[in-house]
Amino acid sequence: MIIGTALLAYAAAVGVLGPRLTRQAAWPDRAPMLAIAGYLAAAWSVIVAIALAGLTLAVHGTAIGGGLSDLIGACARRLRDTYATPGGSAAAVLGLALAGVVVVRAVLTSAARLRAARREALRHAQTARLVGREMPGLRATVVEHPSPAAYCLGGRQPTVVLTTGALRLLNPAQLTAVLAHERAHLAGRHHLLMTMARAGRVVFPFVPLLREADTQVARLAELHADDAAARACDSGSVVAAALVTLATGGSHEPAMAAAATDVARRVTRLLRPAEPLRRAHRLFLRAGVAGLALCPLLLALTPALVALALGPVPAA
Amino acid sequence: MHQFGELEAAIMDRLWALGKPALVREVVDGLRPDRPPAYTTVMTVMENLYHKGWLERERDGRAWRYMPTRSRSGYTAALMQEALETNPDRRTALAHFVLQLSPRDAALLQQALDSARPRPEPGEA
């Protein structure tokens, strides 16, 4: 019972307070990939914690306690005392149901989202290749359309699509920057990361962290690709110029407009790049990410580990 | 697989250029005169395109005449509508370099940049 409560407390703390803490942090913009790992680890650790809370609720009395302790050779009674749930089998059934619902929902949602995104990307890429023209020098598909647009589709047929509207606006250096940006998305398999963040949000839409992770992973993926593009053309200001050119180059009211703050933030960041994180800082953050990923599992297993360490209780 | 896609694109190109229902033979003749693909390969790919809904066909004696179901610009318009539409779910399948700003925001951003940097980047007209 204690363990179940601790897991739910963890889920509540990380799920609700997490976004408030990270929103003030400055490091995610300086290490976008690490921050993506952090958001995904935190988001999915909340989901795992809720599932494990259900499972530990179910571990009561003789049902699983005996088998588990035999398995690890520790004291059954001590284990039983910590995991045991007042309320007996009713609580156990409830716990199992909670764990089952969470696991099934998370697995099904992720699988459905990944499959839908892959199918969608493949279909769109194939259509683009049929109506567009392959530009061998660019390794991109060019589509005849006045709206300036540049995007990529990950998956089985990784494709970069450019409109003629975009080609008209960009100078050669900016074009290189745009292509490097899109290739960084493809090379980093950002579509998978973004889909996993989106799936987490769909599993528990009411958890603030899961909503935040979805938006932040998408935003940070752009920053990561911006950095790659800046490295590729050895100049952040070229990438910034390409951003401004495409964001302001349209002649119509766009169907889906960019958030002005996001664009401005990316431009300033490219024009005035921050120092990279120091090694120690980076290591510390990596450890934090690993800690978040492992925390629910460690919490769930603590009593078992303690029992294992203490050894069998002498028969009273 | 990839080359098949290229052949599909070449066939669609040819049919759009012809602008009228065409026999497989007429399509084959227009494809890469230096190294024409086999007649049967083209026929198979065109049948696939028909089953995928890209081509329509009508009887002409014992052969079929094929033509695109929509114009190239019609398909392109639908494709770009999909790429630029507001459905947020699509954004995980499709990663834009940057979306367009609304004209008002675009003007504001341009203004802010101009005041911060006197020399505008080339191509930023």
mmCIF file of C-alpha atoms in Angstrom, chain A:
data_model
loop_
_atom_site.group_PDB
_atom_site.id
_atom_site.type_symbol
_atom_site.label_atom_id
_atom_site.label_comp_id
_atom_site.label_asym_id
_atom_site.label_seq_id
_atom_site.Cartn_x
_atom_site.Cartn_y
_atom_site.Cartn_z
ATOM 1 C CA MET A 1 0.000 0.000 0.000
ATOM 2 C CA ILE A 2 2.807 2.364 0.923
ATOM 3 C CA ILE A 3 4.519 1.627 -2.354
ATOM 4 C CA GLY A 4 1.362 2.178 -4.374
ATOM 5 C CA THR A 5 0.858 5.514 -2.648
ATOM 6 C CA ALA A 6 4.470 6.493 -3.242
ATOM 7 C CA LEU A 7 4.135 5.702 -6.939
ATOM 8 C CA LEU A 8 0.947 7.728 -7.256
ATOM 9 C CA ALA A 9 2.603 10.572 -5.364
ATOM 10 C CA TYR A 10 5.503 10.399 -7.797
ATOM 11 C CA ALA A 11 3.121 10.484 -10.765
ATOM 12 C CA ALA A 12 1.247 13.447 -9.292
ATOM 13 C CA ALA A 13 4.410 15.362 -8.399
ATOM 14 C CA VAL A 14 6.151 14.879 -11.741
ATOM 15 C CA GLY A 15 2.950 15.080 -13.762
ATOM 16 C CA VAL A 16 1.670 18.288 -12.221
ATOM 17 C CA LEU A 17 4.732 20.123 -10.920
ATOM 18 C CA GLY A 18 7.119 19.001 -13.654
ATOM 19 C CA PRO A 19 6.075 21.581 -16.257
ATOM 20 C CA ARG A 20 6.346 24.424 -13.737
ATOM 21 C CA LEU A 21 9.940 23.508 -12.953
ATOM 22 C CA THR A 22 11.071 22.979 -16.538
ATOM 23 C CA ARG A 23 9.437 26.086 -17.919
ATOM 24 C CA GLN A 24 11.863 28.232 -15.938
ATOM 25 C CA ALA A 25 14.941 26.226 -16.873
ATOM 26 C CA ALA A 26 17.221 27.740 -19.517
ATOM 27 C CA TRP A 27 19.199 24.615 -20.377
ATOM 28 C CA PRO A 28 16.631 22.876 -22.656
ATOM 29 C CA ASP A 29 17.215 25.441 -25.412
ATOM 30 C CA ARG A 30 20.951 24.866 -25.129
ATOM 31 C CA ALA A 31 20.745 21.077 -25.236
ATOM 32 C CA PRO A 32 17.522 20.312 -27.133
ATOM 33 C CA MET A 33 18.139 16.599 -27.670
ATOM 34 C CA LEU A 34 18.883 16.034 -24.003
ATOM 35 C CA ALA A 35 15.734 17.962 -23.134
ATOM 36 C CA ILE A 36 13.678 15.805 -25.512
ATOM 37 C CA ALA A 37 15.039 12.715 -23.758
ATOM 38 C CA GLY A 38 14.134 14.332 -20.434
ATOM 39 C CA TYR A 39 10.567 15.134 -21.462
ATOM 40 C CA LEU A 40 9.951 11.695 -22.916
ATOM 41 C CA ALA A 41 11.492 9.951 -19.901
ATOM 42 C CA ALA A 42 9.460 12.054 -17.476
ATOM 43 C CA ALA A 43 6.224 11.691 -19.457
ATOM 44 C CA TRP A 44 6.430 7.954 -19.837
ATOM 45 C CA SER A 45 7.680 7.462 -16.253
ATOM 46 C CA VAL A 46 4.410 9.024 -15.083
ATOM 47 C CA ILE A 47 2.437 6.524 -17.151
ATOM 48 C CA VAL A 48 4.589 3.621 -15.933
ATOM 49 C CA ALA A 49 4.266 4.818 -12.311
ATOM 50 C CA ILE A 50 0.470 4.771 -12.531
ATOM 51 C CA ALA A 51 0.507 1.284 -14.052
ATOM 52 C CA LEU A 52 2.937 0.038 -11.377
ATOM 53 C CA ALA A 53 0.833 1.600 -8.634
ATOM 54 C CA GLY A 54 -2.043 -0.563 -9.812
ATOM 55 C CA LEU A 55 0.180 -3.597 -9.914
ATOM 56 C CA THR A 56 1.567 -3.131 -6.407
ATOM 57 C CA LEU A 57 -1.972 -2.663 -5.151
ATOM 58 C CA ALA A 58 -2.658 -6.117 -6.524
ATOM 59 C CA VAL A 59 0.360 -7.672 -4.840
ATOM 60 C CA HIS A 60 -1.295 -8.460 -1.582
ATOM 61 C CA GLY A 61 -1.293 -11.295 0.866
ATOM 62 C CA THR A 62 -0.486 -14.689 -0.470
ATOM 63 C CA ALA A 63 -1.425 -14.141 -4.061
ATOM 64 C CA ILE A 64 1.872 -12.957 -5.440
ATOM 65 C CA GLY A 65 3.910 -12.320 -2.303
ATOM 66 C CA GLY A 66 4.843 -15.977 -1.893
ATOM 67 C CA GLY A 67 5.998 -16.480 -5.444
ATOM 68 C CA LEU A 68 7.902 -13.227 -5.599
ATOM 69 C CA SER A 69 9.800 -13.861 -2.389
ATOM 70 C CA ASP A 70 10.618 -17.428 -3.404
ATOM 71 C CA LEU A 71 11.966 -16.023 -6.569
ATOM 72 C CA ILE A 72 14.328 -13.637 -4.889
ATOM 73 C CA GLY A 73 14.910 -15.749 -1.801
ATOM 74 C CA ALA A 74 13.895 -13.063 0.660
ATOM 75 C CA CYS A 75 11.487 -12.993 3.501
ATOM 76 C CA ALA A 76 7.903 -13.453 2.468
ATOM 77 C CA ARG A 77 6.429 -11.858 5.523
ATOM 78 C CA ARG A 78 8.378 -8.627 5.320
ATOM 79 C CA LEU A 79 7.496 -8.296 1.666
ATOM 80 C CA ARG A 80 3.865 -9.047 2.309
ATOM 81 C CA ASP A 81 3.686 -6.433 5.013
ATOM 82 C CA THR A 82 4.943 -3.659 2.809
ATOM 83 C CA TYR A 83 3.055 -4.464 -0.365
ATOM 84 C CA ALA A 84 -0.102 -5.715 1.345
ATOM 85 C CA THR A 85 -3.270 -3.759 0.748
ATOM 86 C CA PRO A 86 -5.962 -3.314 3.312
ATOM 87 C CA GLY A 87 -9.191 -4.265 1.647
ATOM 88 C CA GLY A 88 -7.859 -7.553 0.417
ATOM 89 C CA SER A 89 -8.969 -8.979 -2.858
ATOM 90 C CA ALA A 90 -11.256 -6.079 -3.804
ATOM 91 C CA ALA A 91 -8.293 -3.692 -3.768
ATOM 92 C CA ALA A 92 -6.216 -6.259 -5.600
ATOM 93 C CA VAL A 93 -8.779 -6.555 -8.372
ATOM 94 C CA LEU A 94 -9.056 -2.781 -8.570
ATOM 95 C CA GLY A 95 -5.272 -2.498 -8.753
ATOM 96 C CA LEU A 96 -4.981 -5.092 -11.471
ATOM 97 C CA ALA A 97 -7.733 -3.404 -13.416
ATOM 98 C CA LEU A 98 -5.956 -0.032 -13.143
ATOM 99 C CA ALA A 99 -2.644 -1.527 -14.231
ATOM 100 C CA GLY A 100 -4.299 -3.419 -17.055
ATOM 101 C CA VAL A 101 -6.206 -0.423 -18.365
ATOM 102 C CA VAL A 102 -3.125 1.804 -18.278
ATOM 103 C CA VAL A 103 -0.851 -0.727 -19.957
ATOM 104 C CA VAL A 104 -3.364 -1.697 -22.630
ATOM 105 C CA ARG A 105 -4.265 1.904 -23.321
ATOM 106 C CA ALA A 106 -0.638 3.032 -23.527
ATOM 107 C CA VAL A 107 0.406 0.172 -25.786
ATOM 108 C CA LEU A 108 -2.597 0.415 -28.086
ATOM 109 C CA THR A 109 -2.414 4.201 -28.341
ATOM 110 C CA SER A 110 1.292 4.230 -29.131
ATOM 111 C CA ALA A 111 0.973 1.436 -31.684
ATOM 112 C CA ALA A 112 -2.010 3.084 -33.376
ATOM 113 C CA ARG A 113 -0.315 6.486 -33.455
ATOM 114 C CA LEU A 114 2.954 5.125 -34.809
ATOM 115 C CA ARG A 115 1.142 3.117 -37.467
ATOM 116 C CA ALA A 116 -1.105 6.012 -38.499
ATOM 117 C CA ALA A 117 1.821 8.435 -38.729
ATOM 118 C CA ARG A 118 3.849 5.979 -40.788
ATOM 119 C CA ARG A 119 0.991 5.276 -43.184
ATOM 120 C CA GLU A 120 0.187 8.954 -43.496
ATOM 121 C CA ALA A 121 3.823 9.878 -44.184
ATOM 122 C CA LEU A 122 4.266 7.141 -46.762
ATOM 123 C CA ARG A 123 1.094 8.073 -48.622
ATOM 124 C CA HIS A 124 1.947 11.756 -48.617
ATOM 125 C CA ALA A 125 5.545 11.064 -49.720
ATOM 126 C CA GLN A 126 4.414 8.846 -52.587
ATOM 127 C CA THR A 127 1.917 11.433 -53.778
ATOM 128 C CA ALA A 128 4.560 14.168 -53.554
ATOM 129 C CA ARG A 129 6.948 12.071 -55.624
ATOM 130 C CA LEU A 130 4.293 11.519 -58.283
ATOM 131 C CA VAL A 131 3.171 15.135 -58.648
ATOM 132 C CA GLY A 132 6.539 16.700 -57.869
ATOM 133 C CA ARG A 133 9.849 16.511 -59.615
ATOM 134 C CA GLU A 134 12.892 14.853 -58.155
ATOM 135 C CA MET A 135 15.746 17.336 -57.919
ATOM 136 C CA PRO A 136 18.864 15.141 -58.010
ATOM 137 C CA GLY A 137 21.211 17.887 -56.865
ATOM 138 C CA LEU A 138 18.977 18.711 -53.906
ATOM 139 C CA ARG A 139 17.893 15.187 -52.929
ATOM 140 C CA ALA A 140 14.457 16.678 -52.494
ATOM 141 C CA THR A 141 11.082 16.571 -54.209
ATOM 142 C CA VAL A 142 9.975 19.883 -55.641
ATOM 143 C CA VAL A 143 6.258 20.539 -55.890
ATOM 144 C CA GLU A 144 4.814 23.285 -58.067
ATOM 145 C CA HIS A 145 2.967 25.548 -55.606
ATOM 146 C CA PRO A 146 3.072 29.264 -54.809
ATOM 147 C CA SER A 147 2.967 28.931 -50.992
ATOM 148 C CA PRO A 148 6.490 28.801 -49.584
ATOM 149 C CA ALA A 149 6.818 25.512 -47.715
ATOM 150 C CA ALA A 150 9.592 23.076 -46.816
ATOM 151 C CA TYR A 151 8.954 19.931 -44.842
ATOM 152 C CA CYS A 152 9.996 16.346 -44.440
ATOM 153 C CA LEU A 153 8.308 13.005 -43.983
ATOM 154 C CA GLY A 154 10.043 10.348 -41.938
ATOM 155 C CA GLY A 155 9.489 6.624 -42.123
ATOM 156 C CA ARG A 156 9.870 4.042 -44.835
ATOM 157 C CA GLN A 157 10.408 6.542 -47.612
ATOM 158 C CA PRO A 158 12.173 9.521 -46.019
ATOM 159 C CA THR A 159 11.360 12.512 -48.205
ATOM 160 C CA VAL A 160 12.111 16.219 -48.179
ATOM 161 C CA VAL A 161 9.480 18.307 -49.970
ATOM 162 C CA LEU A 162 10.006 21.876 -51.186
ATOM 163 C CA THR A 163 7.533 24.056 -53.021
ATOM 164 C CA THR A 164 8.539 26.200 -55.983
ATOM 165 C CA GLY A 165 7.304 29.097 -53.860
ATOM 166 C CA ALA A 166 10.038 28.316 -51.316
ATOM 167 C CA LEU A 167 12.702 27.873 -54.002
ATOM 168 C CA ARG A 168 11.876 31.278 -55.439
ATOM 169 C CA LEU A 169 12.400 33.000 -52.077
ATOM 170 C CA LEU A 170 15.554 31.273 -50.836
ATOM 171 C CA ASN A 171 19.065 32.091 -51.938
ATOM 172 C CA PRO A 172 21.487 29.147 -52.390
ATOM 173 C CA ALA A 173 22.985 29.387 -48.895
ATOM 174 C CA GLN A 174 19.550 29.547 -47.296
ATOM 175 C CA LEU A 175 18.409 26.584 -49.379
ATOM 176 C CA THR A 176 21.354 24.563 -48.061
ATOM 177 C CA ALA A 177 20.325 25.532 -44.542
ATOM 178 C CA VAL A 178 16.707 24.467 -45.071
ATOM 179 C CA LEU A 179 17.729 21.112 -46.543
ATOM 180 C CA ALA A 180 20.211 20.480 -43.713
ATOM 181 C CA HIS A 181 17.469 21.277 -41.201
ATOM 182 C CA GLU A 182 15.051 18.811 -42.772
ATOM 183 C CA ARG A 183 17.719 16.109 -43.085
ATOM 184 C CA ALA A 184 18.499 16.511 -39.392
ATOM 185 C CA HIS A 185 14.833 15.741 -38.650
ATOM 186 C CA LEU A 186 15.052 12.611 -40.774
ATOM 187 C CA ALA A 187 18.436 11.499 -39.432
ATOM 188 C CA GLY A 188 17.309 12.015 -35.825
ATOM 189 C CA ARG A 189 14.013 10.193 -36.465
ATOM 190 C CA HIS A 190 12.203 13.106 -34.893
ATOM 191 C CA HIS A 191 8.869 11.880 -36.195
ATOM 192 C CA LEU A 192 9.108 8.887 -33.829
ATOM 193 C CA LEU A 193 10.007 11.073 -30.839
ATOM 194 C CA MET A 194 7.142 13.445 -31.615
ATOM 195 C CA THR A 195 4.712 10.574 -32.058
ATOM 196 C CA MET A 196 5.687 9.074 -28.689
ATOM 197 C CA ALA A 197 5.169 12.444 -27.019
ATOM 198 C CA ARG A 198 1.785 12.783 -28.723
ATOM 199 C CA ALA A 199 0.802 9.233 -27.702
ATOM 200 C CA GLY A 200 1.601 10.022 -24.039
ATOM 201 C CA ARG A 201 -0.676 13.024 -24.220
ATOM 202 C CA VAL A 202 -3.476 10.934 -25.686
ATOM 203 C CA VAL A 203 -3.138 8.293 -22.932
ATOM 204 C CA PHE A 204 -3.655 10.812 -20.093
ATOM 205 C CA PRO A 205 -4.763 14.135 -21.580
ATOM 206 C CA PHE A 206 -5.438 15.603 -18.135
ATOM 207 C CA VAL A 207 -1.826 15.334 -16.890
ATOM 208 C CA PRO A 208 -0.157 18.740 -17.435
ATOM 209 C CA LEU A 209 3.302 17.251 -18.000
ATOM 210 C CA LEU A 210 2.056 15.031 -20.820
ATOM 211 C CA ARG A 211 0.524 18.026 -22.595
ATOM 212 C CA GLU A 212 3.681 20.031 -22.036
ATOM 213 C CA ALA A 213 5.938 17.208 -23.267
ATOM 214 C CA ASP A 214 3.980 17.026 -26.522
ATOM 215 C CA THR A 215 4.428 20.713 -27.354
ATOM 216 C CA GLN A 216 7.986 20.915 -26.051
ATOM 217 C CA VAL A 217 9.292 17.858 -27.906
ATOM 218 C CA ALA A 218 7.998 19.322 -31.178
ATOM 219 C CA ARG A 219 9.559 22.715 -30.387
ATOM 220 C CA LEU A 220 12.882 21.250 -29.226
ATOM 221 C CA ALA A 221 13.121 19.037 -32.317
ATOM 222 C CA GLU A 222 13.065 22.239 -34.377
ATOM 223 C CA LEU A 223 15.863 23.721 -32.264
ATOM 224 C CA HIS A 224 17.948 20.587 -32.665
ATOM 225 C CA ALA A 225 17.467 20.686 -36.441
ATOM 226 C CA ASP A 226 18.281 24.427 -36.445
ATOM 227 C CA ASP A 227 21.578 23.676 -34.694
ATOM 228 C CA ALA A 228 22.401 20.955 -37.196
ATOM 229 C CA ALA A 229 21.635 23.343 -40.059
ATOM 230 C CA ALA A 230 23.769 26.081 -38.492
ATOM 231 C CA ARG A 231 26.657 23.614 -38.210
ATOM 232 C CA ALA A 232 26.152 22.403 -41.788
ATOM 233 C CA CYS A 233 26.403 25.879 -43.301
ATOM 234 C CA ASP A 234 28.724 27.148 -40.599
ATOM 235 C CA SER A 235 26.480 30.097 -39.858
ATOM 236 C CA GLY A 236 23.480 30.564 -37.633
ATOM 237 C CA SER A 237 22.503 33.791 -39.351
ATOM 238 C CA VAL A 238 21.927 32.024 -42.683
ATOM 239 C CA VAL A 239 19.492 29.646 -40.985
ATOM 240 C CA ALA A 240 17.836 32.598 -39.279
ATOM 241 C CA ALA A 241 17.512 34.423 -42.583
ATOM 242 C CA ALA A 242 15.962 31.343 -44.178
ATOM 243 C CA LEU A 243 13.487 31.138 -41.289
ATOM 244 C CA VAL A 244 12.434 34.754 -41.668
ATOM 245 C CA THR A 245 12.266 34.483 -45.441
ATOM 246 C CA LEU A 246 9.917 31.509 -45.411
ATOM 247 C CA ALA A 247 7.868 32.620 -42.417
ATOM 248 C CA THR A 248 7.170 36.042 -43.895
ATOM 249 C CA GLY A 249 7.272 35.211 -47.608
ATOM 250 C CA GLY A 250 3.674 34.124 -48.133
ATOM 251 C CA SER A 251 1.113 36.350 -49.767
ATOM 252 C CA HIS A 252 -2.023 34.818 -48.236
ATOM 253 C CA GLU A 253 -3.351 34.359 -44.745
ATOM 254 C CA PRO A 254 -1.948 30.898 -43.894
ATOM 255 C CA ALA A 255 -4.340 28.056 -42.980
ATOM 256 C CA MET A 256 -2.071 27.089 -40.103
ATOM 257 C CA ALA A 257 0.024 29.992 -38.888
ATOM 258 C CA ALA A 258 3.268 29.782 -36.957
ATOM 259 C CA ALA A 259 3.373 31.239 -33.466
ATOM 260 C CA ALA A 260 5.253 34.519 -33.768
ATOM 261 C CA THR A 261 6.990 33.992 -30.426
ATOM 262 C CA ASP A 262 8.334 30.596 -31.524
ATOM 263 C CA VAL A 263 9.771 32.006 -34.748
ATOM 264 C CA ALA A 264 11.251 35.031 -33.006
ATOM 265 C CA ARG A 265 12.794 32.801 -30.358
ATOM 266 C CA ARG A 266 14.375 30.528 -32.938
ATOM 267 C CA VAL A 267 15.746 33.534 -34.849
ATOM 268 C CA THR A 268 17.290 35.156 -31.769
ATOM 269 C CA ARG A 269 18.737 31.864 -30.648
ATOM 270 C CA LEU A 270 20.406 31.373 -34.031
ATOM 271 C CA LEU A 271 21.756 34.911 -34.158
ATOM 272 C CA ARG A 272 23.068 34.809 -30.611
ATOM 273 C CA PRO A 273 23.913 31.192 -29.839
ATOM 274 C CA ALA A 274 24.456 30.355 -26.169
ATOM 275 C CA GLU A 275 27.559 28.623 -24.935
ATOM 276 C CA PRO A 276 27.197 24.852 -25.063
ATOM 277 C CA LEU A 277 26.566 23.226 -21.687
ATOM 278 C CA ARG A 278 29.619 22.379 -19.651
ATOM 279 C CA ARG A 279 30.548 18.710 -19.463
ATOM 280 C CA ALA A 280 29.688 18.392 -15.801
ATOM 281 C CA HIS A 281 26.317 20.061 -16.307
ATOM 282 C CA ARG A 282 25.577 17.739 -19.195
ATOM 283 C CA LEU A 283 26.532 14.647 -17.195
ATOM 284 C CA PHE A 284 24.399 15.795 -14.300
ATOM 285 C CA LEU A 285 21.389 16.279 -16.589
ATOM 286 C CA ARG A 286 21.937 12.896 -18.222
ATOM 287 C CA ALA A 287 21.936 11.255 -14.823
ATOM 288 C CA GLY A 288 18.725 13.113 -14.036
ATOM 289 C CA VAL A 289 17.075 11.813 -17.199
ATOM 290 C CA ALA A 290 18.152 8.256 -16.403
ATOM 291 C CA GLY A 291 16.883 8.733 -12.861
ATOM 292 C CA LEU A 292 13.471 9.834 -14.107
ATOM 293 C CA ALA A 293 13.258 6.849 -16.426
ATOM 294 C CA LEU A 294 14.146 4.393 -13.656
ATOM 295 C CA CYS A 295 12.400 6.036 -10.712
ATOM 296 C CA PRO A 296 9.017 4.259 -10.894
ATOM 297 C CA LEU A 297 10.629 0.862 -11.255
ATOM 298 C CA LEU A 298 13.019 1.506 -8.355
ATOM 299 C CA LEU A 299 10.158 2.721 -6.174
ATOM 300 C CA ALA A 300 8.137 -0.368 -6.972
ATOM 301 C CA LEU A 301 11.004 -2.702 -6.205
ATOM 302 C CA THR A 302 12.414 -0.924 -3.133
ATOM 303 C CA PRO A 303 10.802 -3.186 -0.523
ATOM 304 C CA ALA A 304 11.852 -6.269 -2.421
ATOM 305 C CA LEU A 305 15.400 -4.962 -2.671
ATOM 306 C CA VAL A 306 15.452 -4.010 1.007
ATOM 307 C CA ALA A 307 14.138 -7.431 1.968
ATOM 308 C CA LEU A 308 16.755 -9.016 -0.221
ATOM 309 C CA ALA A 309 19.478 -6.984 1.409
ATOM 310 C CA LEU A 310 18.320 -7.685 4.950
ATOM 311 C CA GLY A 311 17.959 -11.393 4.377
ATOM 312 C CA PRO A 312 15.387 -13.688 5.960
ATOM 313 C CA VAL A 313 13.851 -12.666 9.271
ATOM 314 C CA PRO A 314 14.609 -15.198 11.970
ATOM 315 C CA ALA A 315 11.470 -17.201 12.718
ATOM 316 C CA ALA A 316 9.680 -15.504 15.558
#
